[in-house]
């Protein structure tokens, strides 16, 4: 491996100065009022919030006005919504199409899946067994109603991803939609999105592509134009924003499909009912934060370039965290060298995954390990087959349970080292 590849694979930490600036912008970065001082490594299930979002919500949710009134307060709220939608296109690299919101990413994904499955010609729908219920269940539910076959590609049990070749075995000229996850919330593995879409369109050039990007959006850049995505959904709370708002984007052609809507409005309008202006305002605060981070990392030019720079910097810092977690340092052993610890789905190439790590322990149930971590001031989470949110995915990769460790770009090397110390302690 050459030095360039080695650097790309091992990542690069933010400078101490920048990392302190980043952490100063977060609520509860290293403590909460219930646990006291702690390290937060459960970002795959939540994430910290920007202080500005908390402050903004306290001020903006008090307005009684609707965005569609002639008052000055209403004009302010309407501008907030428009900016939030524009910022979504900016974040995704979209030059056209429509943006909308709902309570959750799952609700957004159901909405888009219904429109595609019900209205695009074709006798089958393709997905994978690695999916969150938001994509798998919606594909299954609407395919059954529409009388279309659901075809399910199997996950690779070694990598924790869905291989392009396996997915292509299920795609044909009668496939109306291919729906899959950008990065697994269980295994952390990145699907080869560009390759999967490219190969699918070789088989059927006008196939509709739907992506669940909920787990990936905090970890790397997305370009819907380059990827030619028709529908993509996520939620802003995964990347420092407000909980309670799912965001959807549909391409120009997808936006014109019949869908649940206000019938006298434009067909390209996907909002149903009143929006929450403050939620869109919080999303814009997240985008402003990414632009700030991109500038601090040396990006010049427009806001899109700043966002891309920020997301690349986040990728590299998180990869450095992941590499240290696996391999440690001169002063501490990494997980790969700690007895009775099993790290799953991680090969030599760390560029093929987001900063989510799946672990099991010899002779110790995952729930017991999670409790021991929490007792030692480290918040992680277990995924178990008894949960309807993870049973199918776990069985797809041959596991009944695991401990999921998910740092984010505000975490430090010192926090990783403390995690490794606790791991060595609890497996004795």
Coordinates of C-alpha atoms in Angstrom, one line a residue:
X1 CA 0.0 0.0 0.0
X2 CA 1.5 3.4 -1.0
X3 CA 1.6 6.3 1.4
X4 CA -1.3 8.1 -0.3
X5 CA -3.6 5.1 0.1
X6 CA -2.3 4.5 3.6
X7 CA -3.2 8.1 4.6
X8 CA -6.6 7.7 3.0
X9 CA -7.2 4.5 4.9
X10 CA -5.9 5.6 8.3
X11 CA -7.6 9.0 8.2
X12 CA -6.4 12.3 9.6
X13 CA -7.5 13.9 12.9
X14 CA -8.7 17.5 13.0
X15 CA -6.2 19.8 14.7
X16 CA -6.7 20.1 18.5
X17 CA -7.6 23.7 18.0
X18 CA -10.3 23.0 15.5
X19 CA -11.7 20.1 17.4
X20 CA -12.1 22.2 20.5
X21 CA -13.9 24.8 18.4
X22 CA -16.2 22.1 17.1
X23 CA -16.9 20.7 20.6
X24 CA -17.7 24.1 21.9
X25 CA -20.6 24.3 19.5
X26 CA -22.3 21.2 20.8
X27 CA -24.8 20.6 23.6
X28 CA -23.8 17.9 26.1
X29 CA -20.6 17.1 24.3
X30 CA -19.1 15.2 27.3
X31 CA -21.7 15.1 30.0
X32 CA -25.5 15.1 30.6
X33 CA -27.5 16.1 33.7
X34 CA -28.5 12.4 34.4
X35 CA -25.2 10.6 33.8
X36 CA -22.7 13.3 34.6
X37 CA -19.4 13.2 32.7
X38 CA -19.6 10.7 29.9
X39 CA -18.5 9.8 26.4
X40 CA -21.2 9.6 23.7
X41 CA -20.6 6.8 21.2
X42 CA -24.3 6.2 20.2
X43 CA -24.5 8.6 17.3
X44 CA -26.0 5.9 15.0
X45 CA -29.0 6.0 17.2
X46 CA -29.0 9.7 17.8
X47 CA -26.4 12.5 17.9
X48 CA -25.5 15.6 19.7
X49 CA -27.2 18.9 18.9
X50 CA -25.7 22.2 17.9
X51 CA -26.2 24.8 20.7
X52 CA -27.5 27.2 18.1
X53 CA -30.3 24.8 17.2
X54 CA -31.5 24.6 20.8
X55 CA -31.4 28.3 21.2
X56 CA -33.1 28.9 17.9
X57 CA -36.0 26.5 18.7
X58 CA -36.6 28.2 22.0
X59 CA -37.0 31.6 20.2
X60 CA -38.8 30.5 17.0
X61 CA -41.4 28.0 18.0
X62 CA -43.1 30.6 20.1
X63 CA -44.5 32.4 17.0
X64 CA -48.3 31.8 16.6
X65 CA -48.2 32.8 12.9
X66 CA -48.5 30.6 9.8
X67 CA -46.0 31.1 7.0
X68 CA -48.8 31.9 4.6
X69 CA -50.2 35.1 6.1
X70 CA -49.6 38.7 5.2
X71 CA -48.0 39.5 8.6
X72 CA -44.3 40.3 9.0
X73 CA -43.8 37.4 11.3
X74 CA -45.4 35.1 8.7
X75 CA -43.0 36.4 6.0
X76 CA -40.1 35.6 8.4
X77 CA -41.4 32.1 8.8
X78 CA -41.9 31.6 5.1
X79 CA -38.4 32.7 4.4
X80 CA -37.2 30.1 6.9
X81 CA -39.0 27.3 5.1
X82 CA -37.8 28.3 1.7
X83 CA -34.2 28.6 2.9
X84 CA -34.4 25.2 4.5
X85 CA -35.6 23.6 1.3
X86 CA -33.0 25.4 -0.7
X87 CA -30.3 24.3 1.8
X88 CA -31.5 20.7 1.3
X89 CA -30.8 20.9 -2.4
X90 CA -27.5 22.5 -1.7
X91 CA -26.5 19.7 0.7
X92 CA -27.5 17.0 -1.8
X93 CA -26.1 18.7 -4.8
X94 CA -29.5 18.8 -6.5
X95 CA -30.2 21.2 -9.3
X96 CA -33.8 20.4 -9.8
X97 CA -36.6 18.3 -8.2
X98 CA -38.7 18.8 -5.1
X99 CA -38.0 18.8 -1.3
X100 CA -40.5 18.0 1.4
X101 CA -40.7 17.0 5.1
X102 CA -42.6 14.8 7.5
X103 CA -42.3 13.7 11.1
X104 CA -39.6 11.0 10.4
X105 CA -37.3 9.7 7.7
X106 CA -39.4 6.5 7.8
X107 CA -42.6 8.5 6.9
X108 CA -40.8 10.2 4.1
X109 CA -39.4 7.0 2.7
X110 CA -42.9 5.4 2.8
X111 CA -44.3 8.4 0.9
X112 CA -41.8 8.2 -1.9
X113 CA -41.9 4.4 -2.1
X114 CA -45.7 4.4 -2.5
X115 CA -45.6 6.9 -5.4
X116 CA -43.0 4.9 -7.3
X117 CA -44.4 1.4 -6.8
X118 CA -47.9 2.4 -7.6
X119 CA -47.2 4.5 -10.7
X120 CA -44.0 3.3 -12.4
X121 CA -44.6 0.4 -14.9
X122 CA -42.9 -2.9 -14.0
X123 CA -43.8 -6.2 -12.3
X124 CA -41.2 -6.3 -9.5
X125 CA -39.5 -4.3 -6.8
X126 CA -35.9 -5.0 -5.7
X127 CA -34.5 -4.3 -2.2
X128 CA -32.0 -6.1 0.2
X129 CA -32.3 -7.9 3.5
X130 CA -29.9 -5.3 5.0
X131 CA -32.5 -2.6 5.0
X132 CA -34.0 -0.6 7.9
X133 CA -37.7 -1.3 8.1
X134 CA -38.3 2.1 6.6
X135 CA -37.2 0.9 3.2
X136 CA -37.8 -2.9 3.4
X137 CA -41.2 -2.7 5.0
X138 CA -42.4 0.1 2.7
X139 CA -41.2 -1.8 -0.4
X140 CA -42.9 -5.0 0.8
X141 CA -46.1 -3.3 1.9
X142 CA -46.7 -1.3 -1.3
X143 CA -45.5 -4.1 -3.6
X144 CA -48.1 -6.5 -2.2
X145 CA -50.9 -3.9 -2.6
X146 CA -49.8 -3.2 -6.2
X147 CA -49.5 -6.9 -7.0
X148 CA -45.8 -6.7 -7.8
X149 CA -43.1 -9.2 -6.8
X150 CA -40.7 -8.2 -4.0
X151 CA -37.2 -9.5 -4.8
X152 CA -34.7 -9.4 -1.9
X153 CA -31.0 -9.5 -2.4
X154 CA -28.9 -11.1 0.3
X155 CA -26.2 -9.2 2.3
X156 CA -22.6 -10.3 2.3
X157 CA -22.0 -11.8 5.7
X158 CA -18.3 -11.0 5.6
X159 CA -18.5 -7.3 4.6
X160 CA -21.9 -6.4 6.0
X161 CA -22.8 -4.8 2.7
X162 CA -25.0 -5.8 -0.2
X163 CA -22.8 -6.6 -3.2
X164 CA -23.6 -5.1 -6.6
X165 CA -23.4 -8.6 -8.3
X166 CA -26.0 -10.0 -5.8
X167 CA -28.4 -7.1 -6.3
X168 CA -28.1 -7.3 -10.1
X169 CA -29.2 -11.0 -10.0
X170 CA -32.6 -9.6 -9.0
X171 CA -32.9 -6.6 -11.3
X172 CA -34.4 -7.0 -14.8
X173 CA -36.3 -5.0 -17.4
X174 CA -39.5 -5.3 -15.4
X175 CA -38.0 -3.8 -12.2
X176 CA -39.9 -0.6 -11.4
X177 CA -37.8 0.4 -8.4
X178 CA -34.5 -0.5 -6.7
X179 CA -34.5 0.6 -3.1
X180 CA -31.5 0.2 -0.8
X181 CA -29.6 1.8 2.1
X182 CA -26.5 4.0 1.5
X183 CA -24.7 2.7 4.6
X184 CA -26.0 0.0 7.1
X185 CA -27.1 1.2 10.5
X186 CA -26.2 -2.3 11.8
X187 CA -22.9 -3.1 10.2
X188 CA -21.6 0.4 9.2
X189 CA -20.7 -0.9 5.8
X190 CA -21.0 1.4 2.8
X191 CA -22.8 0.0 -0.2
X192 CA -21.1 0.6 -3.5
X193 CA -23.9 3.1 -4.4
X194 CA -22.4 4.5 -7.7
X195 CA -21.6 1.0 -9.0
X196 CA -25.0 -0.5 -8.0
X197 CA -26.9 2.3 -9.8
X198 CA -24.6 2.2 -12.8
X199 CA -25.1 -1.6 -13.2
X200 CA -28.8 -1.4 -12.6
X201 CA -29.2 1.2 -15.3
X202 CA -27.3 -1.0 -17.7
X203 CA -30.1 -3.5 -17.3
X204 CA -33.0 -1.0 -17.2
X205 CA -32.0 2.6 -18.1
X206 CA -35.1 4.2 -16.7
X207 CA -35.3 2.2 -13.4
X208 CA -36.2 4.4 -10.4
X209 CA -33.6 4.5 -7.6
X210 CA -34.6 5.2 -4.0
X211 CA -31.9 5.6 -1.3
X212 CA -32.2 5.6 2.5
X213 CA -29.4 8.0 3.4
X214 CA -30.4 8.4 7.1
X215 CA -27.3 6.6 8.5
X216 CA -24.8 8.0 6.0
X217 CA -25.5 11.7 6.0
X218 CA -23.4 12.6 9.0
X219 CA -20.3 10.8 7.6
X220 CA -19.7 11.8 4.0
X221 CA -20.8 13.9 1.0
X222 CA -23.8 13.0 -1.2
X223 CA -24.3 14.1 -4.8
X224 CA -27.8 13.1 -6.2
X225 CA -27.0 14.6 -9.6
X226 CA -23.9 12.5 -10.1
X227 CA -25.6 9.4 -8.8
X228 CA -28.8 10.0 -10.7
X229 CA -31.0 9.3 -7.7
X230 CA -34.8 9.6 -8.0
X231 CA -35.6 9.7 -4.3
X232 CA -33.6 10.0 -1.1
X233 CA -34.7 10.3 2.5
X234 CA -33.0 11.2 5.8
X235 CA -33.5 13.0 9.1
X236 CA -31.6 16.0 10.3
X237 CA -31.2 14.9 13.9
X238 CA -28.5 12.4 12.8
X239 CA -26.3 15.3 11.9
X240 CA -26.6 17.7 14.8
X241 CA -30.1 19.0 14.0
X242 CA -33.6 18.7 15.4
X243 CA -35.3 15.5 16.1
X244 CA -38.8 15.1 14.6
X245 CA -38.3 16.1 11.0
X246 CA -37.7 13.7 8.1
X247 CA -36.5 15.3 4.9
X248 CA -37.2 13.9 1.4
X249 CA -35.9 14.8 -2.1
X250 CA -37.4 13.6 -5.3
X251 CA -36.0 14.1 -8.8
X252 CA -37.8 16.1 -11.5
X253 CA -39.4 13.0 -13.0
X254 CA -40.2 11.5 -9.7
X255 CA -41.8 14.7 -8.4
X256 CA -44.4 14.5 -11.2
X257 CA -45.6 11.0 -10.2
X258 CA -49.1 10.9 -8.7
X259 CA -48.8 11.0 -4.9
X260 CA -50.6 12.0 -1.7
X261 CA -50.9 15.8 -2.0
X262 CA -53.2 18.8 -1.9
X263 CA -54.9 18.1 -5.2
X264 CA -55.4 21.7 -6.3
X265 CA -51.8 22.5 -5.8
X266 CA -48.9 21.9 -8.1
X267 CA -48.2 18.2 -8.8
X268 CA -44.5 18.8 -7.9
X269 CA -45.5 19.9 -4.3
X270 CA -44.9 17.0 -2.0
X271 CA -45.7 18.7 1.3
X272 CA -49.0 17.5 2.9
X273 CA -50.4 19.9 5.5
X274 CA -48.6 22.6 7.5
X275 CA -44.8 22.5 7.9
X276 CA -42.8 23.4 11.0
X277 CA -40.8 26.5 10.1
X278 CA -38.5 26.2 13.0
X279 CA -37.5 22.7 11.9
X280 CA -36.4 24.0 8.5
X281 CA -34.6 26.8 10.3
X282 CA -32.7 24.3 12.4
X283 CA -31.7 22.4 9.2
X284 CA -30.3 25.7 7.8
X285 CA -28.2 26.1 11.0
X286 CA -26.7 22.7 10.4
X287 CA -25.8 23.7 6.8
X288 CA -24.3 27.0 8.1
X289 CA -22.2 24.9 10.5
X290 CA -20.9 22.7 7.7
X291 CA -20.1 25.8 5.7
X292 CA -18.2 27.2 8.6
X293 CA -16.3 23.9 9.0
X294 CA -15.5 23.8 5.3
X295 CA -14.1 27.3 5.5
X296 CA -12.0 26.4 8.5
X297 CA -10.6 23.5 6.5
X298 CA -9.5 25.8 3.7
X299 CA -12.4 25.7 1.3
X300 CA -13.0 28.8 -0.8
X301 CA -15.8 29.4 -3.3
X302 CA -19.5 28.7 -2.9
X303 CA -21.4 27.1 0.0
X304 CA -21.6 23.7 -1.9
X305 CA -17.8 23.5 -2.0
X306 CA -17.6 24.4 1.6
X307 CA -20.1 21.6 2.5
X308 CA -18.1 19.1 0.4
X309 CA -14.9 20.2 2.1
X310 CA -16.5 19.8 5.5
X311 CA -17.9 16.3 4.8
X312 CA -14.5 15.1 3.4
X313 CA -12.8 16.5 6.6
X314 CA -15.4 14.7 8.7
X315 CA -14.7 11.5 6.8
X316 CA -11.0 11.7 7.4
X317 CA -11.3 12.5 11.1
X318 CA -13.8 9.7 11.7
X319 CA -11.7 7.3 9.8
X320 CA -8.8 8.2 12.1
X321 CA -11.0 7.5 15.1
X322 CA -12.0 4.2 13.6
X323 CA -8.4 3.2 12.9
X324 CA -7.3 4.1 16.4
X325 CA -10.3 2.1 17.8
X326 CA -9.2 -1.0 15.8
X327 CA -5.4 -0.7 16.1
X328 CA -4.8 1.5 19.1
X329 CA -1.5 3.4 19.4
X330 CA 1.9 3.0 20.9
X331 CA 0.5 3.4 24.4
X332 CA -2.8 1.3 24.2
X333 CA -4.0 -1.9 22.4
X334 CA -6.7 -1.6 19.8
X335 CA -9.7 -3.9 19.6
X336 CA -8.0 -6.2 17.2
X337 CA -5.5 -7.1 19.9
X338 CA -7.8 -7.4 22.9
X339 CA -8.7 -11.0 23.7
X340 CA -12.4 -12.2 23.7
X341 CA -13.5 -9.2 21.5
X342 CA -14.9 -10.0 18.0
X343 CA -15.0 -7.1 15.5
X344 CA -17.4 -7.8 12.6
X345 CA -17.5 -6.7 9.0
X346 CA -14.2 -4.8 9.0
X347 CA -11.5 -5.5 6.4
X348 CA -8.3 -3.8 5.6
X349 CA -9.9 -1.0 3.6
X350 CA -11.6 1.4 6.0
X351 CA -12.8 3.6 3.0
X352 CA -15.6 1.1 2.5
X353 CA -17.4 1.9 5.8
X354 CA -18.7 4.7 7.9
X355 CA -17.7 5.2 11.5
X356 CA -19.9 2.5 13.0
X357 CA -18.4 -0.6 14.6
X358 CA -20.1 -3.9 15.4
X359 CA -18.7 -6.0 18.2
X360 CA -19.5 -9.2 20.1
X361 CA -17.8 -10.6 23.2
X362 CA -16.9 -14.2 24.0
X363 CA -19.1 -15.4 26.9
X364 CA -20.7 -12.0 27.5
X365 CA -24.2 -11.0 26.2
X366 CA -24.3 -7.7 24.4
X367 CA -26.7 -6.2 26.8
X368 CA -24.4 -6.9 29.7
X369 CA -21.5 -5.3 27.9
X370 CA -23.5 -2.2 27.1
X371 CA -24.5 -1.8 30.8
X372 CA -20.8 -2.2 31.8
X373 CA -19.8 0.5 29.3
X374 CA -22.4 2.8 30.6
X375 CA -21.4 2.2 34.2
X376 CA -17.9 3.3 33.1
X377 CA -19.2 6.5 31.5
X378 CA -19.4 5.4 27.8
X379 CA -22.7 5.4 26.0
X380 CA -23.0 2.6 23.4
X381 CA -26.0 0.5 22.3
X382 CA -26.8 -3.1 21.5
X383 CA -28.8 -4.3 18.5
X384 CA -30.6 -7.6 19.3
X385 CA -32.8 -9.9 17.2
X386 CA -35.7 -9.6 19.6
X387 CA -36.1 -6.0 18.3
X388 CA -38.3 -5.5 15.3
X389 CA -36.0 -2.7 14.1
X390 CA -33.0 -5.0 13.8
X391 CA -34.0 -8.7 13.7
X392 CA -34.0 -9.1 9.9
X393 CA -30.7 -7.2 9.4
X394 CA -28.9 -9.2 12.1
X395 CA -30.2 -12.5 10.7
X396 CA -29.1 -11.4 7.3
X397 CA -25.5 -11.2 8.5
X398 CA -25.7 -14.3 10.7
X399 CA -25.9 -12.7 14.2
X400 CA -28.3 -12.6 17.0
X401 CA -26.9 -9.5 18.8
X402 CA -24.1 -7.1 18.7
X403 CA -22.8 -4.0 20.5
X404 CA -22.8 -1.0 18.2
X405 CA -20.2 1.7 18.7
X406 CA -20.7 4.9 16.7
X407 CA -18.4 7.9 17.3
X408 CA -18.8 11.1 15.3
X409 CA -16.6 13.9 14.1
X410 CA -16.7 15.8 17.5
X411 CA -15.2 12.8 19.3
X412 CA -11.5 12.8 20.3
X413 CA -8.6 10.3 20.2
X414 CA -8.6 10.5 24.0
X415 CA -12.2 9.3 24.1
X416 CA -11.3 6.4 21.9
X417 CA -8.4 5.5 24.3
X418 CA -10.7 5.6 27.2
X419 CA -13.1 3.3 25.4
X420 CA -10.3 0.9 24.7
X421 CA -9.3 0.9 28.4
X422 CA -12.8 0.1 29.5
X423 CA -13.1 -2.6 26.8
X424 CA -10.0 -4.3 28.2
X425 CA -11.4 -4.0 31.7
X426 CA -14.9 -5.5 31.0
X427 CA -13.6 -8.5 29.0
X428 CA -11.2 -9.7 31.7

